[in-house]
Short mmCIF file of C-alpha atoms in Angstrom, two decimals:
data_model
loop_
_atom_site.label_atom_id
_atom_site.label_comp_id
_atom_site.label_asym_id
_atom_site.label_seq_id
_atom_site.Cartn_x
_atom_site.Cartn_y
_atom_site.Cartn_z
CA MET A 1 -50.64 -29.90 53.50
CA LEU A 2 -47.35 -28.22 54.34
CA PHE A 3 -44.13 -30.16 54.79
CA ASN A 4 -43.64 -28.29 58.08
CA SER A 5 -46.93 -29.31 59.69
CA PHE A 6 -47.94 -31.82 62.34
CA GLU A 7 -50.26 -33.56 59.87
CA PHE A 8 -47.45 -34.17 57.43
CA LEU A 9 -44.57 -35.00 59.79
CA ILE A 10 -46.45 -37.02 62.40
CA PHE A 11 -49.06 -38.79 60.27
CA PHE A 12 -48.80 -38.52 56.50
CA LEU A 13 -45.09 -39.17 55.90
CA PRO A 14 -44.65 -42.15 58.26
CA ALA A 15 -47.92 -43.71 57.06
CA THR A 16 -47.05 -43.27 53.38
CA LEU A 17 -43.56 -44.73 53.81
CA ALA A 18 -44.94 -47.73 55.71
CA LEU A 19 -47.76 -48.38 53.23
CA PHE A 20 -45.45 -48.02 50.22
CA PHE A 21 -42.73 -50.42 51.38
CA LEU A 22 -45.16 -52.95 52.93
CA SER A 23 -47.16 -53.00 49.69
CA ALA A 24 -43.99 -53.54 47.69
CA ARG A 25 -42.91 -56.38 49.95
CA TYR A 26 -46.17 -58.30 50.06
CA LEU A 27 -48.03 -57.22 46.91
CA GLY A 28 -45.34 -56.14 44.44
CA ASN A 29 -44.09 -52.95 42.82
CA GLU A 30 -47.30 -52.14 40.92
CA ALA A 31 -49.32 -52.22 44.13
CA ALA A 32 -46.74 -49.99 45.81
CA ILE A 33 -46.99 -47.51 42.95
CA GLY A 34 -50.78 -47.52 43.27
CA VAL A 35 -50.53 -46.84 47.00
CA LEU A 36 -48.10 -43.96 46.41
CA VAL A 37 -50.43 -42.42 43.80
CA LEU A 38 -53.39 -42.60 46.20
CA CYS A 39 -51.34 -41.09 49.03
CA SER A 40 -50.07 -38.32 46.74
CA LEU A 41 -53.59 -37.48 45.60
CA GLY A 42 -54.67 -37.42 49.23
CA PHE A 43 -51.81 -35.04 49.96
CA TYR A 44 -53.00 -32.77 47.14
CA SER A 45 -56.67 -32.87 48.11
CA TRP A 46 -55.95 -31.98 51.75
CA TRP A 47 -55.98 -28.29 50.80
CA ASN A 48 -59.22 -28.37 48.76
CA PRO A 49 -60.82 -31.72 47.80
CA VAL A 50 -62.79 -30.09 44.97
CA TYR A 51 -59.68 -29.55 42.88
CA LEU A 52 -58.81 -33.23 43.04
CA LEU A 53 -61.24 -33.56 40.12
CA LEU A 54 -59.23 -31.01 38.16
CA ILE A 55 -55.89 -32.77 38.51
CA LEU A 56 -57.52 -36.14 37.74
CA PHE A 57 -59.07 -34.73 34.57
CA SER A 58 -55.75 -33.12 33.62
CA MET A 59 -53.86 -36.38 34.09
CA ALA A 60 -56.44 -38.46 32.17
CA PHE A 61 -56.56 -36.01 29.26
CA ASN A 62 -52.81 -35.60 28.92
CA PHE A 63 -52.20 -39.33 29.27
CA GLN A 64 -54.52 -40.08 26.34
CA VAL A 65 -53.04 -37.31 24.18
CA GLY A 66 -49.49 -38.32 25.05
CA LYS A 67 -50.18 -42.00 24.32
CA ARG A 68 -51.46 -41.16 20.86
CA LEU A 69 -48.55 -38.80 20.19
CA GLY A 70 -46.17 -41.57 21.24
CA ARG A 71 -47.67 -43.92 18.68
CA ARG A 72 -47.96 -41.37 15.89
CA SER A 73 -46.65 -37.84 15.93
CA HIS A 74 -49.38 -35.36 15.01
CA LYS A 75 -48.79 -31.62 15.22
CA GLY A 76 -52.48 -30.78 15.35
CA LEU A 77 -53.05 -33.09 18.29
CA LEU A 78 -50.06 -31.61 20.08
CA THR A 79 -51.41 -28.10 19.51
CA PHE A 80 -54.81 -29.15 20.83
CA GLY A 81 -53.26 -30.69 23.94
CA ILE A 82 -51.11 -27.66 24.71
CA THR A 83 -54.02 -25.29 24.05
CA LEU A 84 -56.34 -27.07 26.46
CA ASN A 85 -53.67 -27.15 29.17
CA LEU A 86 -52.94 -23.47 28.76
CA GLY A 87 -56.67 -22.73 28.57
CA LEU A 88 -57.29 -24.31 31.97
CA LEU A 89 -54.31 -22.47 33.42
CA ALA A 90 -55.51 -19.19 31.89
CA TYR A 91 -59.01 -19.60 33.27
CA TYR A 92 -58.06 -20.41 36.84
CA LYS A 93 -55.04 -18.15 37.11
CA TYR A 94 -55.56 -15.24 34.73
CA ALA A 95 -59.30 -14.84 33.98
CA ASN A 96 -59.94 -12.33 36.75
CA PHE A 97 -56.76 -10.44 35.90
CA PHE A 98 -57.72 -10.22 32.21
CA VAL A 99 -61.34 -9.19 32.83
CA SER A 100 -60.30 -6.61 35.42
CA ASN A 101 -57.81 -4.97 33.06
CA VAL A 102 -60.23 -4.97 30.10
CA SER A 103 -62.91 -3.48 32.33
CA THR A 104 -60.54 -0.73 33.44
CA LEU A 105 -59.43 -0.04 29.86
CA LEU A 106 -63.00 0.20 28.55
CA ASP A 107 -64.32 1.92 31.69
CA THR A 108 -66.93 -0.76 32.33
CA HIS A 109 -67.96 -2.70 35.42
CA TRP A 110 -67.28 -6.21 34.14
CA SER A 111 -66.22 -8.67 36.77
CA LEU A 112 -66.06 -12.37 37.52
CA SER A 113 -66.77 -14.11 40.77
CA ASP A 114 -63.60 -14.95 42.64
CA ILE A 115 -61.91 -18.02 41.15
CA LEU A 116 -59.90 -19.92 43.74
CA LEU A 117 -56.51 -20.81 42.30
CA PRO A 118 -55.95 -24.59 42.35
CA LEU A 119 -52.82 -25.59 44.21
CA ALA A 120 -49.76 -26.20 42.00
CA ILE A 121 -51.66 -25.76 38.72
CA SER A 122 -48.72 -23.96 37.13
CA PHE A 123 -46.33 -26.77 38.01
CA PHE A 124 -48.37 -29.75 36.89
CA THR A 125 -49.50 -27.90 33.75
CA PHE A 126 -45.95 -27.13 32.61
CA GLN A 127 -44.82 -30.62 33.55
CA GLN A 128 -47.50 -32.20 31.36
CA ILE A 129 -46.91 -29.80 28.47
CA ALA A 130 -43.27 -30.91 28.52
CA TYR A 131 -44.47 -34.52 28.45
CA LEU A 132 -46.67 -33.89 25.41
CA VAL A 133 -43.86 -32.16 23.52
CA ASP A 134 -41.41 -34.95 24.42
CA SER A 135 -43.96 -37.55 23.26
CA HIS A 136 -44.37 -35.65 19.97
CA ARG A 137 -40.60 -35.65 19.52
CA GLY A 138 -40.35 -39.36 20.26
CA ILE A 139 -38.26 -38.76 23.38
CA THR A 140 -40.66 -40.51 25.77
CA ARG A 141 -43.85 -42.52 25.84
CA GLU A 142 -46.17 -44.00 28.45
CA TYR A 143 -48.92 -46.59 28.03
CA LYS A 144 -49.93 -47.21 31.68
CA PHE A 145 -52.11 -44.61 33.36
CA LEU A 146 -50.97 -45.64 36.84
CA HIS A 147 -47.35 -44.90 35.94
CA TYR A 148 -48.30 -41.59 34.35
CA ALA A 149 -50.35 -40.64 37.42
CA LEU A 150 -47.30 -41.23 39.59
CA PHE A 151 -45.15 -39.10 37.29
CA VAL A 152 -47.57 -36.16 37.71
CA SER A 153 -48.68 -36.56 41.32
CA PHE A 154 -45.56 -37.79 43.21
CA PHE A 155 -46.05 -35.68 46.33
CA PRO A 156 -42.47 -34.46 47.08
CA GLN A 157 -42.40 -32.45 43.84
CA LEU A 158 -46.13 -31.94 43.21
CA ILE A 159 -46.74 -28.62 44.95
CA ALA A 160 -43.76 -26.42 44.08
CA GLY A 161 -41.50 -28.40 41.81
CA PRO A 162 -39.00 -29.23 40.59
CA ILE A 163 -40.60 -29.54 37.15
CA VAL A 164 -39.64 -33.11 36.25
CA HIS A 165 -39.46 -34.98 32.94
CA HIS A 166 -41.05 -38.34 32.37
CA ARG A 167 -37.77 -39.74 31.01
CA ASP A 168 -35.98 -38.84 34.27
CA MET A 169 -38.53 -40.12 36.76
CA LEU A 170 -40.30 -43.22 35.47
CA PRO A 171 -37.17 -45.34 34.86
CA GLN A 172 -36.38 -44.95 38.55
CA PHE A 173 -39.79 -46.31 39.52
CA MET A 174 -39.72 -49.03 36.86
CA ARG A 175 -36.71 -50.82 38.32
CA THR A 176 -36.83 -54.61 38.10
CA THR A 177 -35.92 -55.16 41.75
CA ARG A 178 -38.55 -54.98 44.45
CA PHE A 179 -38.90 -51.71 46.36
CA CYS A 180 -37.18 -52.16 49.69
CA LEU A 181 -36.52 -49.68 52.46
CA ASP A 182 -32.84 -48.85 52.01
CA SER A 183 -31.19 -47.54 55.18
CA ASN A 184 -28.62 -45.58 53.16
CA HIS A 185 -31.26 -43.85 51.02
CA PHE A 186 -33.34 -43.15 54.12
CA ALA A 187 -30.39 -41.67 56.06
CA ILE A 188 -29.43 -39.44 53.13
CA GLY A 189 -33.03 -38.36 52.53
CA LEU A 190 -33.75 -37.65 56.18
CA SER A 191 -30.53 -35.62 56.54
CA ILE A 192 -31.34 -33.50 53.48
CA PHE A 193 -34.94 -33.05 54.64
CA ALA A 194 -33.76 -31.94 58.11
CA ILE A 195 -31.48 -29.29 56.61
CA GLY A 196 -34.30 -28.05 54.37
CA LEU A 197 -36.74 -27.93 57.29
CA PHE A 198 -34.24 -25.85 59.27
CA LYS A 199 -33.76 -23.44 56.36
CA LYS A 200 -37.49 -22.96 55.98
CA THR A 201 -38.74 -22.84 59.55
CA VAL A 202 -35.79 -21.23 61.33
CA LEU A 203 -34.11 -19.04 58.72
CA ALA A 204 -36.85 -18.09 56.22
CA ASP A 205 -39.63 -17.79 58.79
CA GLY A 206 -37.21 -16.17 61.26
CA VAL A 207 -36.37 -13.25 58.98
CA ALA A 208 -39.92 -12.86 57.59
CA PRO A 209 -41.13 -10.55 60.44
CA TYR A 210 -38.55 -7.98 59.36
CA ALA A 211 -39.72 -7.97 55.73
CA ASN A 212 -43.51 -8.22 55.88
CA PRO A 213 -44.23 -5.02 57.89
CA VAL A 214 -42.16 -2.92 55.49
CA PHE A 215 -43.96 -4.18 52.38
CA ASN A 216 -47.34 -3.95 54.11
CA ALA A 217 -46.58 -0.32 54.97
CA VAL A 218 -45.63 0.75 51.43
CA ASP A 219 -48.56 -1.16 49.91
CA ASN A 220 -50.84 0.86 52.21
CA GLY A 221 -49.37 4.13 50.94
CA GLN A 222 -46.95 4.84 53.79
CA THR A 223 -43.39 6.03 53.24
CA VAL A 224 -40.35 4.54 54.92
CA ASP A 225 -36.80 5.79 55.27
CA PHE A 226 -33.66 4.55 53.51
CA PHE A 227 -32.50 2.02 56.12
CA THR A 228 -35.98 0.62 56.71
CA ALA A 229 -36.52 0.21 52.97
CA TRP A 230 -33.23 -1.60 52.42
CA GLY A 231 -33.77 -3.67 55.54
CA GLY A 232 -37.19 -4.83 54.30
CA ALA A 233 -36.00 -5.51 50.75
CA LEU A 234 -32.95 -7.49 51.85
CA ALA A 235 -34.92 -9.35 54.54
CA TYR A 236 -37.43 -10.46 51.91
CA SER A 237 -34.63 -11.42 49.51
CA PHE A 238 -33.24 -13.81 52.12
CA GLN A 239 -36.69 -14.98 53.21
CA LEU A 240 -37.51 -16.03 49.65
CA TYR A 241 -34.05 -17.55 49.18
CA PHE A 242 -34.23 -19.82 52.23
CA ASP A 243 -37.93 -20.54 51.70
CA PHE A 244 -37.30 -21.89 48.20
CA SER A 245 -33.94 -23.43 49.06
CA GLY A 246 -35.49 -25.15 52.08
CA TYR A 247 -38.42 -26.46 50.06
CA SER A 248 -36.10 -27.73 47.31
CA ASP A 249 -34.00 -29.59 49.88
CA MET A 250 -37.06 -31.07 51.56
CA ALA A 251 -38.43 -32.26 48.20
CA ILE A 252 -35.11 -33.92 47.34
CA GLY A 253 -34.87 -35.47 50.80
CA LEU A 254 -38.43 -36.83 50.76
CA ALA A 255 -38.00 -38.37 47.32
CA ARG A 256 -34.71 -39.95 48.38
CA MET A 257 -36.45 -41.74 51.26
CA PHE A 258 -38.35 -43.61 48.54
CA GLY A 259 -35.11 -44.21 46.63
CA ILE A 260 -35.88 -41.54 44.00
CA VAL A 261 -33.43 -38.84 42.89
CA LEU A 262 -35.07 -35.55 41.83
CA PRO A 263 -33.55 -32.96 39.47
CA LEU A 264 -31.39 -30.17 40.86
CA ASN A 265 -33.55 -27.06 41.21
CA PHE A 266 -31.56 -24.63 43.37
CA TYR A 267 -27.81 -24.08 43.52
CA SER A 268 -26.60 -21.07 45.54
CA PRO A 269 -27.99 -18.39 43.17
CA TYR A 270 -26.84 -15.55 45.43
CA LYS A 271 -23.25 -16.55 44.70
CA ALA A 272 -23.79 -15.73 41.03
CA ALA A 273 -21.59 -13.04 39.51
CA SER A 274 -23.90 -12.38 36.55
CA ILE A 275 -27.62 -12.39 35.92
CA THR A 276 -27.20 -15.22 33.42
CA GLU A 277 -25.50 -17.32 36.07
CA PHE A 278 -28.24 -16.39 38.53
CA TRP A 279 -30.84 -17.96 36.26
CA ARG A 280 -28.70 -21.05 35.84
CA ARG A 281 -28.86 -21.48 39.61
CA TRP A 282 -32.34 -20.20 40.59
CA HIS A 283 -35.36 -22.42 39.88
CA ILE A 284 -33.25 -24.43 37.48
CA THR A 285 -36.01 -26.67 36.13
CA LEU A 286 -38.25 -23.69 35.32
CA SER A 287 -35.33 -21.96 33.61
CA HIS A 288 -34.71 -25.08 31.52
CA PHE A 289 -38.41 -25.35 30.64
CA LEU A 290 -38.56 -21.72 29.49
CA ARG A 291 -35.35 -22.18 27.53
CA ASP A 292 -36.31 -25.47 25.86
CA TYR A 293 -40.03 -24.96 25.23
CA VAL A 294 -40.36 -21.19 24.85
CA TYR A 295 -37.07 -19.46 23.97
CA ILE A 296 -35.83 -22.12 21.53
CA ALA A 297 -39.35 -22.62 20.14
CA LEU A 298 -39.44 -18.89 19.32
CA GLY A 299 -36.19 -19.21 17.40
CA GLY A 300 -33.64 -18.75 20.15
CA ASN A 301 -30.51 -17.00 18.94
CA ARG A 302 -30.68 -18.32 15.38
CA ARG A 303 -32.18 -15.28 13.66
CA GLY A 304 -29.97 -12.34 14.52
CA ARG A 305 -29.37 -10.20 17.56
CA THR A 306 -32.62 -8.21 17.46
CA ARG A 307 -34.74 -11.36 17.21
CA ARG A 308 -32.64 -13.00 19.93
CA PHE A 309 -33.28 -10.11 22.30
CA THR A 310 -37.00 -10.12 21.43
CA ASN A 311 -37.22 -13.85 22.14
CA LEU A 312 -35.37 -13.40 25.39
CA MET A 313 -37.65 -10.60 26.57
CA THR A 314 -40.77 -12.53 25.55
CA THR A 315 -39.57 -15.59 27.45
CA MET A 316 -38.90 -13.64 30.64
CA LEU A 317 -42.21 -11.77 30.43
CA LEU A 318 -43.98 -15.13 30.20
CA GLY A 319 -41.84 -16.36 33.09
CA GLY A 320 -42.98 -13.40 35.15
CA LEU A 321 -46.62 -13.98 34.22
CA TRP A 322 -46.24 -17.68 35.15
CA HIS A 323 -45.46 -16.62 38.72
CA GLY A 324 -48.65 -14.66 39.14
CA ALA A 325 -51.52 -12.79 37.51
CA GLY A 326 -50.40 -9.25 38.24
CA TRP A 327 -48.56 -6.39 36.60
CA ASN A 328 -45.85 -6.49 39.24
CA PHE A 329 -44.93 -10.03 38.18
CA ILE A 330 -44.87 -8.96 34.53
CA ILE A 331 -42.63 -6.02 35.42
CA TRP A 332 -40.38 -8.37 37.39
CA GLY A 333 -40.09 -10.66 34.36
CA GLY A 334 -39.45 -7.69 32.08
CA LEU A 335 -36.72 -6.41 34.40
CA HIS A 336 -34.93 -9.75 34.25
CA GLY A 337 -35.36 -9.82 30.48
CA LEU A 338 -33.71 -6.39 30.34
CA TYR A 339 -30.97 -7.55 32.71
CA LEU A 340 -30.20 -10.55 30.49
CA ILE A 341 -30.13 -8.43 27.34
CA LEU A 342 -27.79 -5.87 28.92
CA HIS A 343 -25.54 -8.68 30.15
CA GLN A 344 -25.27 -10.11 26.64
CA ILE A 345 -24.43 -6.66 25.26
CA TRP A 346 -21.83 -6.22 28.02
CA GLN A 347 -20.27 -9.60 27.27
CA ALA A 348 -20.10 -8.78 23.56
CA LEU A 349 -18.45 -5.43 24.36
CA LEU A 350 -15.85 -7.09 26.59
CA SER A 351 -15.10 -9.62 23.88
CA LYS A 352 -14.81 -6.94 21.22
CA LEU A 353 -12.41 -4.88 23.34
CA SER A 354 -10.51 -8.01 24.46
CA LEU A 355 -10.89 -7.00 28.10
CA LYS A 356 -10.14 -9.57 30.82
CA THR A 357 -12.75 -10.24 33.48
CA SER A 358 -10.73 -12.41 35.83
CA GLY A 359 -9.65 -11.34 39.31
CA SER A 360 -11.19 -10.80 42.70
CA VAL A 361 -12.03 -7.11 42.24
CA TYR A 362 -14.02 -7.70 39.04
CA SER A 363 -15.76 -10.74 40.53
CA ALA A 364 -16.74 -8.79 43.65
CA LEU A 365 -18.09 -5.87 41.62
CA ALA A 366 -19.94 -8.21 39.25
CA TRP A 367 -21.50 -10.01 42.22
CA LEU A 368 -22.52 -6.71 43.83
CA VAL A 369 -24.19 -5.44 40.63
CA THR A 370 -25.95 -8.78 40.17
CA MET A 371 -27.27 -8.78 43.73
CA LEU A 372 -28.44 -5.18 43.40
CA CYS A 373 -30.39 -6.06 40.26
CA VAL A 374 -31.91 -9.14 41.89
CA VAL A 375 -33.00 -7.27 45.03
CA VAL A 376 -34.60 -4.49 42.95
CA GLY A 377 -36.49 -7.16 41.04
CA TRP A 378 -37.70 -8.79 44.26
CA VAL A 379 -39.32 -5.50 45.28
CA PHE A 380 -41.80 -5.84 42.39
CA PHE A 381 -42.11 -9.58 43.04
CA ARG A 382 -43.15 -9.05 46.68
CA ALA A 383 -45.11 -5.79 46.64
CA THR A 384 -48.82 -6.26 46.00
CA THR A 385 -49.24 -2.86 44.34
CA PHE A 386 -47.22 -1.00 41.72
CA GLU A 387 -47.35 2.16 43.84
CA GLY A 388 -45.97 0.25 46.82
CA ALA A 389 -43.05 -1.09 44.77
CA ILE A 390 -42.20 2.34 43.37
CA GLY A 391 -42.48 3.91 46.83
CA LEU A 392 -40.08 1.37 48.33
CA LEU A 393 -37.58 1.85 45.49
CA GLN A 394 -37.76 5.61 46.01
CA SER A 395 -36.98 5.08 49.68
CA MET A 396 -34.08 2.79 48.74
CA THR A 397 -32.56 5.67 46.76
CA GLY A 398 -32.89 8.03 49.74
CA LEU A 399 -35.74 10.16 48.37
CA HIS A 400 -37.70 9.75 51.60
CA GLY A 401 -34.86 10.58 53.93
CA PHE A 402 -32.42 8.82 56.24
CA THR A 403 -33.44 7.94 59.79
CA LEU A 404 -31.76 6.15 62.68
CA PRO A 405 -33.33 5.19 66.03
CA GLN A 406 -32.47 7.55 68.87
CA GLY A 407 -30.83 4.77 70.92
CA ILE A 408 -28.39 3.98 68.11
CA MET A 409 -27.72 7.61 67.30
CA ALA A 410 -26.87 8.33 70.94
CA ARG A 411 -24.26 5.57 70.94
CA LEU A 412 -22.54 7.02 67.88
CA GLY A 413 -21.35 10.04 69.87
CA ASP A 414 -19.63 12.67 67.71
CA ALA A 415 -20.28 10.60 64.59
CA GLY A 416 -24.02 10.82 65.35
CA ILE A 417 -23.84 14.59 65.71
CA PHE A 418 -22.01 14.79 62.38
CA LEU A 419 -24.64 12.61 60.68
CA GLN A 420 -27.43 14.84 62.00
CA SER A 421 -25.64 17.87 60.57
CA LEU A 422 -25.81 16.14 57.19
CA GLY A 423 -29.58 15.68 57.48
CA MET A 424 -29.88 12.34 59.27
CA GLN A 425 -33.19 12.19 61.14
CA VAL A 426 -33.72 10.66 64.57
CA ALA A 427 -36.67 8.39 65.39
CA LEU A 428 -38.01 7.60 68.83
CA GLY A 429 -37.94 3.84 69.44
CA GLY A 430 -37.39 1.09 66.90
CA GLY A 431 -33.81 0.42 67.91
CA GLN A 432 -34.36 -3.25 68.67
CA ASP A 433 -36.06 -3.94 65.34
CA PHE A 434 -33.31 -2.03 63.52
CA VAL A 435 -30.56 -4.07 65.15
CA LEU A 436 -32.32 -7.41 64.70
CA THR A 437 -33.12 -6.67 61.05
CA TRP A 438 -29.53 -5.96 60.12
CA LEU A 439 -28.20 -8.74 62.35
CA TRP A 440 -30.40 -11.25 60.51
CA ILE A 441 -29.33 -9.85 57.14
CA THR A 442 -25.63 -10.02 58.05
CA VAL A 443 -25.81 -13.60 59.39
CA LEU A 444 -27.83 -14.86 56.42
CA LEU A 445 -25.49 -13.16 53.95
CA ILE A 446 -22.53 -14.94 55.53
CA ILE A 447 -24.37 -18.29 55.37
CA VAL A 448 -25.26 -17.73 51.72
CA LEU A 449 -21.74 -16.81 50.64
CA VAL A 450 -19.58 -19.03 52.83
CA MET A 451 -21.50 -22.19 53.66
CA PRO A 452 -21.60 -25.01 51.10
CA ASN A 453 -25.04 -25.93 49.79
CA VAL A 454 -26.71 -29.30 50.08
CA GLN A 455 -25.69 -30.27 46.55
CA ASP A 456 -22.03 -29.89 47.52
CA MET A 457 -22.37 -31.59 50.90
CA PHE A 458 -24.14 -34.63 49.41
CA ASN A 459 -22.50 -34.60 45.99
CA TRP A 460 -20.68 -37.88 46.41
CA VAL A 461 -23.94 -39.72 47.16
CA ARG A 462 -25.67 -38.28 44.06
CA CYS A 463 -27.82 -35.73 45.78
CA SER A 464 -29.81 -34.85 42.65
CA LEU A 465 -30.08 -35.19 38.91
CA ARG A 466 -28.37 -32.36 37.10
CA ASP A 467 -27.18 -31.32 33.67
CA GLN A 468 -23.79 -32.90 33.03
CA HIS A 469 -22.53 -29.51 31.88
CA PHE A 470 -23.68 -27.71 35.04
CA ASP A 471 -20.88 -25.62 36.53
CA THR A 472 -20.58 -26.06 40.31
CA THR A 473 -17.66 -23.66 40.81
CA ASP A 474 -18.21 -20.55 42.89
CA SER A 475 -18.06 -17.33 40.92
CA VAL A 476 -17.77 -14.83 43.74
CA TRP A 477 -14.41 -14.36 45.38
CA PRO A 478 -11.70 -17.01 44.99
CA MET A 479 -11.19 -17.02 48.77
CA LEU A 480 -14.72 -18.35 49.29
CA SER A 481 -14.07 -21.37 47.11
CA ARG A 482 -11.24 -22.32 49.46
CA VAL A 483 -13.58 -22.61 52.44
CA ARG A 484 -13.55 -26.25 53.56
CA LYS A 485 -16.48 -28.12 52.04
CA LEU A 486 -18.54 -30.11 54.51
CA GLN A 487 -19.13 -33.60 53.18
CA TRP A 488 -21.99 -35.66 54.54
CA LYS A 489 -21.29 -39.12 55.85
CA ALA A 490 -23.11 -41.63 57.97
CA SER A 491 -21.64 -40.63 61.32
CA MET A 492 -22.73 -39.72 64.82
CA GLY A 493 -21.78 -36.09 64.22
CA TRP A 494 -24.04 -35.78 61.18
CA ALA A 495 -26.82 -37.68 62.94
CA THR A 496 -26.64 -35.24 65.85
CA ALA A 497 -26.67 -32.23 63.52
CA GLY A 498 -29.65 -33.63 61.61
CA ALA A 499 -31.52 -34.35 64.83
CA ALA A 500 -30.89 -30.78 65.98
CA CYS A 501 -32.27 -29.39 62.71
CA LEU A 502 -35.37 -31.60 63.03
CA ALA A 503 -35.87 -30.61 66.66
CA LEU A 504 -35.63 -26.90 65.86
CA GLY A 505 -38.02 -27.42 62.97
CA PHE A 506 -40.54 -29.18 65.21
CA LEU A 507 -40.37 -26.32 67.71
CA THR A 508 -41.64 -23.93 65.03
CA LEU A 509 -44.69 -26.00 64.04
CA PHE A 510 -46.94 -23.92 66.29
CA GLN A 511 -46.27 -20.71 64.35
CA VAL A 512 -48.09 -19.57 61.21
CA SER A 513 -46.08 -20.52 58.14
CA GLU A 514 -46.50 -20.98 54.42
CA PHE A 515 -44.27 -21.71 51.48
CA LEU A 516 -44.04 -18.63 49.26
CA TYR A 517 -43.85 -20.73 46.08
CA PHE A 518 -47.10 -22.57 46.90
CA GLN A 519 -49.05 -19.64 45.44
CA PHE A 520 -47.57 -20.23 41.99
#
């Protein structure tokens, strides 16, 4: 069930809110928690009821292992628990990929029947592995299955994150006071949800038609020109940005309606002026999981520079593989591993030479290089074939020529004639798509760089949980940090803006839409 669907907005959400708060009022908190678990499992099973058995088995198994680890730490039991979790994930997500590659390598005809990927298996698997490790370390423990089931299945964060920790979530549900519908929480949550819905349905889905045809063309072996290639790559970069940003906002808003504050998972990553900062702002909870349970577990930076770089590359390769069973995802992860290694080398060089990195010019250049690296990475992330990704990158370097629509070239006058003398080609038609593509890209770039994000607008009402050391300063140009920050407040103006976002979101419910991160 999608957040931007009639089933969810008209039926599921109102019914779940009503059942939860009525149960709390007349039957108590435990009954309300039970109702919320049942509703969340219904939300999950809407896509494919068969896989409800899988998540129930996963919860029951990890609850029992975690309970025993909480009572007595046992490394062998922890290893067994992690192995089984990863084994299930490997079977459903990577078995076909592994068998296909082995078959190709050995020149055989081995194959498996298609295995349908269970919804959100990567998210609830990582979430429960973190719980087992935290139980082993004595950080958390849980002795009631109902509470544990809520921790895993709470529907706002179940499908695409954020990856939450037991110690952050359960204390909020275990409050001593009775659950009551709080008008302040509801107003905040609904406002955040409305903004997220607008981002997803109007911005992300609005720019998608200018990205998908380009990637479909290159995956089918066609070549595109320089401007079409860059238009498609940038359009997808913004589609993914607002898709994930919108989902993150909607998850935070939905949880807040129930009085729950979720972890910060997205904080203006396209304002980052380094690849390290990008990963501190993009999919924050996944970045923290990879850092805490993979990178540090491998030794982190404690065993010399070579080992540090190896651990970093291994972590990012696994991060790429987590996103999907395909070589393009592995290449994407490897690219970001290389980016992070080069950034550390660059930082060490600057420190050794005592060079200053302050100032608008350096910040602008650093941001431009960072964005270029990110967009190149997204090409592999989006393309379904390696050949398609390479073909698009070749076009982005100009190897397949430069073309402008005839209507635009004619309006350039003498400048158009000069461009043709330099080798610029002219295409019949396509002027409208060209203009709309670059208009969307320009508008979305301005929104990304200038507009404050939801975390900033709702900061004073504790929009989300976040690391106390998290830096919320903008790293791009100093002038952008002086743009007036919009602060949410319970006012008619904000109510009108929220209603407009909801109305525009509802108007898009008839179109085909999906969250890009649902596939992970």
